Structures are given as C-alpha cells and as structure tokens.
CSV table of C-alpha atoms and ligand atoms in Angstrom, one decimal:
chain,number,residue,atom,x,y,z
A,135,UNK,CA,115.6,76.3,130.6
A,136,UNK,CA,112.0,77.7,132.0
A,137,UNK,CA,109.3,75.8,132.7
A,138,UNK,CA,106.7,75.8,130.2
A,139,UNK,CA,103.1,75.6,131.9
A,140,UNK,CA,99.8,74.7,130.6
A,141,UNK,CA,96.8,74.5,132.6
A,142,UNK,CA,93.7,72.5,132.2
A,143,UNK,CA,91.0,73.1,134.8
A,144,UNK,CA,88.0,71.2,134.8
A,145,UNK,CA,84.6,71.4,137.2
A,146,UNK,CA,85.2,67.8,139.5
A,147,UNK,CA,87.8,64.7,139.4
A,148,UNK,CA,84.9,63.3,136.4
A,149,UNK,CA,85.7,65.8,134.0
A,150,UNK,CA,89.4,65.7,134.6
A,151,UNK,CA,89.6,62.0,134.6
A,152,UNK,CA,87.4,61.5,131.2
A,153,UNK,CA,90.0,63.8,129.8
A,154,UNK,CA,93.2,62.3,130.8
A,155,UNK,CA,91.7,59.1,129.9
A,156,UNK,CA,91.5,61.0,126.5
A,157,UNK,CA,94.6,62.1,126.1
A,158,UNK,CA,96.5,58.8,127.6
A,159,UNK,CA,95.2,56.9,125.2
A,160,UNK,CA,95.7,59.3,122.2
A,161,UNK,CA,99.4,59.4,123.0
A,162,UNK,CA,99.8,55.2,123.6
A,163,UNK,CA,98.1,54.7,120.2
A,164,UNK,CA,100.3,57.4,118.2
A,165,UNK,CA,103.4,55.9,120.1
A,166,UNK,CA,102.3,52.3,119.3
A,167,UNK,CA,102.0,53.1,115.5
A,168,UNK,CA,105.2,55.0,115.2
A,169,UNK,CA,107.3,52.8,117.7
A,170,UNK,CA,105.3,50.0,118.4
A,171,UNK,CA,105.6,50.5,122.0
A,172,UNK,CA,104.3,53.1,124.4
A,173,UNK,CA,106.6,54.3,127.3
A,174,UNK,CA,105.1,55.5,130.1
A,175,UNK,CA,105.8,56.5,134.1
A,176,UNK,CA,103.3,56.3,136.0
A,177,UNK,CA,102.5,58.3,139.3
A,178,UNK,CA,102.4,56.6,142.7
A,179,UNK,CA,99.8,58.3,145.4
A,180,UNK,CA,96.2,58.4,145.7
A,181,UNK,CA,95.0,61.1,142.8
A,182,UNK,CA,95.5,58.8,139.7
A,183,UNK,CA,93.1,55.8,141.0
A,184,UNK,CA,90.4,56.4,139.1
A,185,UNK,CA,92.2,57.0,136.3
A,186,UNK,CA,94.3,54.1,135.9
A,187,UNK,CA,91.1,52.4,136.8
A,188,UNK,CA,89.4,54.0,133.7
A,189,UNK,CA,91.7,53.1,131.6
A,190,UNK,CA,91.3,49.4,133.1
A,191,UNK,CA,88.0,49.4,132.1
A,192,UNK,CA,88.5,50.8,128.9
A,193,UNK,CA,91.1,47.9,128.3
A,194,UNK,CA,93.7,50.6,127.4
A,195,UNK,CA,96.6,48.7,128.4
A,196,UNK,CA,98.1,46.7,126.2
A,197,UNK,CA,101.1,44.0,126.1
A,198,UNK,CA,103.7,47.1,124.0
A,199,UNK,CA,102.8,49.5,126.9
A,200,UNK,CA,106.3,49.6,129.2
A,201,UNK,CA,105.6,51.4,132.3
A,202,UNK,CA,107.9,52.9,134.5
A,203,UNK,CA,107.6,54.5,138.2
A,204,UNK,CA,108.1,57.7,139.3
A,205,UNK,CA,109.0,57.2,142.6
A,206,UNK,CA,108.9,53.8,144.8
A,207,UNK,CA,108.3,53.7,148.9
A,208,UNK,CA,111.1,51.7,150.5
A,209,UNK,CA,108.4,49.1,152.4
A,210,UNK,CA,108.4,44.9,151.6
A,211,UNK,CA,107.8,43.7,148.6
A,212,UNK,CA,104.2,43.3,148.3
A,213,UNK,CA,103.1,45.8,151.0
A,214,UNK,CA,99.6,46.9,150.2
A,215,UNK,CA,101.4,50.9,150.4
A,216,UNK,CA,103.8,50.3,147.5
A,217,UNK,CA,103.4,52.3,144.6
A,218,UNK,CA,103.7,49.2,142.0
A,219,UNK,CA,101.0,47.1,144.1
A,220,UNK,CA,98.9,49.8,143.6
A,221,UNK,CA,99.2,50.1,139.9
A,222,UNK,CA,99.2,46.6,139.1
A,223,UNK,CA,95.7,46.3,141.2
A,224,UNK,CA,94.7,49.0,139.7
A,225,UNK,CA,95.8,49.3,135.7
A,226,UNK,CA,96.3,45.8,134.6
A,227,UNK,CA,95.1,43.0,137.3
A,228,UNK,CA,94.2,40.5,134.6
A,229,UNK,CA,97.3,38.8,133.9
A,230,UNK,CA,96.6,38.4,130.2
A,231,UNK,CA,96.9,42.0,129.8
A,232,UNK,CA,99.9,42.4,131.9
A,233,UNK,CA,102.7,44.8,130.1
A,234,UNK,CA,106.3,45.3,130.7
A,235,UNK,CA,106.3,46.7,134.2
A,236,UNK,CA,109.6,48.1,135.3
A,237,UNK,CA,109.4,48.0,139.0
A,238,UNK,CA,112.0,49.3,141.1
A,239,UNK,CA,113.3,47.2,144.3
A,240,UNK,CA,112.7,49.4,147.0
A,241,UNK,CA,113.2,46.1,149.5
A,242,UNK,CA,116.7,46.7,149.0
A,243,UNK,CA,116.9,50.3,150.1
A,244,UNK,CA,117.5,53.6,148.8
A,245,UNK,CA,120.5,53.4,147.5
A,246,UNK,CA,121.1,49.8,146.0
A,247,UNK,CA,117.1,50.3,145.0
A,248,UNK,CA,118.4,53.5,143.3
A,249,UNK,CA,121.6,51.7,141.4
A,250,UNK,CA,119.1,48.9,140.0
A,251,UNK,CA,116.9,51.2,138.4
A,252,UNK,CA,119.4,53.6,136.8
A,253,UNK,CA,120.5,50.5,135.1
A,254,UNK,CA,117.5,49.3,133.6
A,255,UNK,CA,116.5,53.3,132.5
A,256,UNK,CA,119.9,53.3,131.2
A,257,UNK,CA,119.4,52.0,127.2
A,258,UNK,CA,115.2,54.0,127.6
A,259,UNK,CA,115.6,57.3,125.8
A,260,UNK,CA,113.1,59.6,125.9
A,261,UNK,CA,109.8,58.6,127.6
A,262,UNK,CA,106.4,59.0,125.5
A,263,UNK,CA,104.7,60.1,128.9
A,264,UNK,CA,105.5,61.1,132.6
A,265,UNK,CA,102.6,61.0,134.6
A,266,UNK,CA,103.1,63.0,138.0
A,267,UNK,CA,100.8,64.2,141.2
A,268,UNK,CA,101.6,66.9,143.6
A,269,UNK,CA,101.9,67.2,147.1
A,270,UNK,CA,100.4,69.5,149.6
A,271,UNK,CA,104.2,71.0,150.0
A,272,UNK,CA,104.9,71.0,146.3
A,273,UNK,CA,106.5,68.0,146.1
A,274,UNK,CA,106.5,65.4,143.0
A,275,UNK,CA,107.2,61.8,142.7
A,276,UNK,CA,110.3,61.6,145.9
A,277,UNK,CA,111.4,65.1,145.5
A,278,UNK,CA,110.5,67.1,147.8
A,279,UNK,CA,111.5,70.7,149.2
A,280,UNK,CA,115.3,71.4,150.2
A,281,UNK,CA,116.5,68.0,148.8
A,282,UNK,CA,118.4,67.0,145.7
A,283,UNK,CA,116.0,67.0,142.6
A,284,UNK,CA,118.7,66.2,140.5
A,285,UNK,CA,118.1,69.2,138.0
A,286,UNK,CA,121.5,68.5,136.0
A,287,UNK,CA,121.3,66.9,133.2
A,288,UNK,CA,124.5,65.1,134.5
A,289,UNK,CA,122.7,64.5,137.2
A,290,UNK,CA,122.3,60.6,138.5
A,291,UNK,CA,119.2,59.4,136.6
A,292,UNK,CA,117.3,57.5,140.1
A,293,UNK,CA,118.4,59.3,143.9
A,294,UNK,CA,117.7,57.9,146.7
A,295,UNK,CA,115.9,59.7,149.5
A,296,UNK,CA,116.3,59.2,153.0
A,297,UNK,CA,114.1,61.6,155.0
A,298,UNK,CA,111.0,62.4,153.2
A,299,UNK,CA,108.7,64.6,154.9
A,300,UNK,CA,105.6,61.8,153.5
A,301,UNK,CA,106.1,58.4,155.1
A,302,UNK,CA,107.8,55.7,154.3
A,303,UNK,CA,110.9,58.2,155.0
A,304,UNK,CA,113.3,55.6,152.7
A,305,UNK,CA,112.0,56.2,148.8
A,306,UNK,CA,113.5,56.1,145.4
A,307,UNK,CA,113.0,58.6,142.8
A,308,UNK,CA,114.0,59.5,139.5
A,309,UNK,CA,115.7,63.0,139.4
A,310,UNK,CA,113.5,66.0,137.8
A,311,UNK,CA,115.9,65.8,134.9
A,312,UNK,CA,114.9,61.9,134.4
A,313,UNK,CA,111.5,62.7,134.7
A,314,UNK,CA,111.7,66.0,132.1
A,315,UNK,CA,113.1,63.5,129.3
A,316,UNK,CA,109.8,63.1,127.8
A,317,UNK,CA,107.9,64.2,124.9
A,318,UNK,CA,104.6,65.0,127.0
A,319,UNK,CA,104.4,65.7,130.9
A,320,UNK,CA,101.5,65.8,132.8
A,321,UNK,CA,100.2,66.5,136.4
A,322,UNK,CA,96.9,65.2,137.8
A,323,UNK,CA,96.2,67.4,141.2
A,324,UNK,CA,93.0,67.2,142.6
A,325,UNK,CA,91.3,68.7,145.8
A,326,UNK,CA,91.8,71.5,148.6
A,327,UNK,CA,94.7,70.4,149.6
A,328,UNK,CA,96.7,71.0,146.8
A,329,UNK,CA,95.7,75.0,146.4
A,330,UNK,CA,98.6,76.5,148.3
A,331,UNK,CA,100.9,74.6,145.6
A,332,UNK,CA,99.0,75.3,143.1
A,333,UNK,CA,99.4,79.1,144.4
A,334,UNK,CA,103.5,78.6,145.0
A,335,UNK,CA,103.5,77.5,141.7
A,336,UNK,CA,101.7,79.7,139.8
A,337,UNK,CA,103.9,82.5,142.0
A,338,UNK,CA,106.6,80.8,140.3
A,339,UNK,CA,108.4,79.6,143.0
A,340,UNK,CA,110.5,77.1,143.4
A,341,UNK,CA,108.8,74.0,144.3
A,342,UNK,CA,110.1,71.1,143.2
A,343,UNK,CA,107.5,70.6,140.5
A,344,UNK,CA,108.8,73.7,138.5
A,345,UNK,CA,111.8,71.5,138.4
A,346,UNK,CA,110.4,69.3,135.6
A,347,UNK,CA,111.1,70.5,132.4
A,348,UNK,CA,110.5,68.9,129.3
A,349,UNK,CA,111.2,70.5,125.9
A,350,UNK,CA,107.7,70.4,124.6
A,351,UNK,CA,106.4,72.3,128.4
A,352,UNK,CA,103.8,70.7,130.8
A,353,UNK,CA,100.5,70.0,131.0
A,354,UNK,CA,98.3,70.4,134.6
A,355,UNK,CA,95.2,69.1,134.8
A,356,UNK,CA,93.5,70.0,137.7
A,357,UNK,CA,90.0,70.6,139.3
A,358,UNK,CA,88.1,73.6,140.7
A,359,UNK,CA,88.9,72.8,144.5
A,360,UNK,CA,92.9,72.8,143.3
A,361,UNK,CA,92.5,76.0,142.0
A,362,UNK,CA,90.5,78.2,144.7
A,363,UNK,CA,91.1,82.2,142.6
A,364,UNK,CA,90.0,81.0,139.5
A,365,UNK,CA,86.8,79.1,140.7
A,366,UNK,CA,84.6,81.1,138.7
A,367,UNK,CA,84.8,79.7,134.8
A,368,UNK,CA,84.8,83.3,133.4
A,369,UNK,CA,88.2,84.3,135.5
A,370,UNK,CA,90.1,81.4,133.8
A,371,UNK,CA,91.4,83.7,131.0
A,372,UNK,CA,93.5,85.0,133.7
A,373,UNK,CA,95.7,82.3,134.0
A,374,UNK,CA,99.2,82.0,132.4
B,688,6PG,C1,104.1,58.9,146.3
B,688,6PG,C2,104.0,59.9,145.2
B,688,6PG,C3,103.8,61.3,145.5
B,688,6PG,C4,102.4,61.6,145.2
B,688,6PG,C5,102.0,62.9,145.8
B,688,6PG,C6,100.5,63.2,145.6
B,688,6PG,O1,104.4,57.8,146.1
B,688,6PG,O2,103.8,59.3,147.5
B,688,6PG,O3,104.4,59.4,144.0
B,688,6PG,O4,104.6,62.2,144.7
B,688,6PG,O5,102.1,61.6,143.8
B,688,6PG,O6,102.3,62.9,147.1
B,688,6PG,O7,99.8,62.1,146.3
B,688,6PG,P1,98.2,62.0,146.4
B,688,6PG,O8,97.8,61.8,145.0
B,688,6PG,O9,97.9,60.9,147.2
B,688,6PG,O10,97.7,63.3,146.9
C-alpha cells in the first residue's frame, strides 16, 4: 500500500502546537464517547514537549486515556533520558490524573524488553492515535535507516534494536506495521534540522517514515524552518 501524505505547515512551534493540541483532544473526546477510552502512542524525543505540556495544562488527560510508546531507550529505570520519564513529567505529573500508561521495560534489554511489550499490544487492536517525530536521518520512533522496520503485516509487533545511530544504541520499537494500525497518524517535526528529511521525503524516498502506513494516510505537521522551499505562504499550493 502507498503512503498517503498530508501536510500541515504552520509559521513557528506556537501555531503548530495550538493545533495539535486541537486536534488531540478532538480525537480523545470522539474516542471516549464511542469507546470510552482513548488509545494513544505517544512520541519519545524532544519535539512534542510543549505539546504534551499543553495538553497538561489544558487538563486533557484523563483516567480512560491508555497511552502507549513508540519507542523506549534501553537505560535504568528511572533515568532522566527515558522516554516514559519524560512523558509522565511532562503529560500527567499529578497522580490523580494518572491514566493507563503502558511502559515498556527497556531495563531488561532489547530483546526480553521487546517480548513484554508484544504481549501486552497483543489483545489492543487498532490505535485511536500514533503520535510520531522525525529524525535528522529520517528515522521514526527506533527505526532507523538500513534496519528492520518491520513493514509485514506478519511482521513481530515490538523489534528490538541494537545499534541505533541516536544514543542509547540498545532501544525498543514497535515495527512500522504496529505503528500504521491506527485510525489517525501524525508527525510533529520541527526546526532546521529536519529539512533534508523533510526533502527525502517529499522525494519519496525511502526513509523509514514512508514506512508508516495507515489506511486513513498521514498527517505532518510541521513548521516553516522544517520546510525550507516552501517558506513563502503563497508557494504552499505546491505541495502534494
Ligand atoms: C527517541 C524517539 C525518536 C525521536 C526523533 C526526533 O526516543 O529518540 O522516539 O524517534 O522522536 O529522533 O527527536 P527530536 O524530537 O528530539 O528531534
């Protein structure tokens, strides 16, 4: 199956924020009334800060929000660069608000790390949302260029990874199948760094962010600085 791509571009980080903020919280309240829960991953890295911290403040989360992770670093339990530490500080550090949080064990190790989690995704179905960054080489959640990204639908749900270009080298990731079970996907990329992926992808190459793909397509939200030929608003008809 293609990719399906659509592309948001706002001015600055603001913008983009106050509209994923938007849209988050449009799609947990329709999946709250029709299921009474809302199922979402959540991206590890430094992009979606301010937007889980938004949605903090907008007390967003709720007790029938489940989130899942993307991706986990293979460091301590606890250690201030874990992807969960970050969310929990970040989304829900008031314990009264606390929801299901789905953590993988990356103390473990890759591989028994990766086992765990495949078990506890086994009985979730579709996810309501995948939330995903990008890295400067293309990369999403653990799967990065010239390794398994777990494409086939066969494929094993959570791989591990052993040599990761981004430090900690040991991580745990769920496959770009896993992550394309889901009725909305959406990327947050932000900054300079990001325009030669941007570029890659809109090339259509294959990084391994064209490897997600849901059903329904997915959504980029990106600022200006991500997207460098299209920094003048009247070119942005050009895009795909
Ligand atoms: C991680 C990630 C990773 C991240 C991108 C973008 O744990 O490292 O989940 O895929 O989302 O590398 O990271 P930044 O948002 O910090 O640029």
């Amino acid at each position: 199956m293609e990719q399906r791509l659509r592309w948001h571009i706002y001015p600055d980080m603001a913008e983009l924020t106050s509209r994923l903020v938007a849209a988050v919280s449009r799609i947990s309240s329709s999946a709250v009334r029709q299921n009474g829960r809302f199922r979402v991953v959540l991206a590890g890295g430094n992009t979606p800060v301010p937007l889980y911290e938004r949605l903090r403040d907008r007390g967003a989360v709720r007790r029938t929000w489940e989130v899942y992770l993307g991706d986990e670093r293979c460091l301590p339990e606890g250690d201030p660069e874990r992807n969960d530490r970050m969310i929990r500080e970040t989304l829900f550090p008031d314990p009264g608000e606390w929801p299901v949080f789905a953590t993988i064990p990356s103390e473990l190790g890759p591989d028994a790390a990766a086992a765990h989690y495949a078990g506890i995704l086994a009985p979730i179905g579709e996810f309501d949302l995948v939330l995903l960054g990008l890295g400067q080489d293309g990369h999403t959640a653990s799967l990065f260029p010239g390794s398994d990204l777990g494409t086939q639908g066969g494929a094993d749900p959570v791989l591990p990874v052993r040599q990761a270009p981004k430090p900690p080298s040991e991580r745990v990731t769920l496959s770009a199948a896993r992550l394309g079970r889901a009725a909305s996907v959406f990327f947050m990329v932000s900054g300079t760094g990001k325009r030669e992926a941007i570029q890659a992808w809109l090339r259509g190459e294959k990084i391994p962010a064209a490897a997600i793909r849901p059903a329904g397509g997915v959504d980029v939200f990106l600022d200006y600085e991500a997207m460098p030929a299209f920094r003048v608003p009247g070119a942005l008809s050009r895009l795909p």
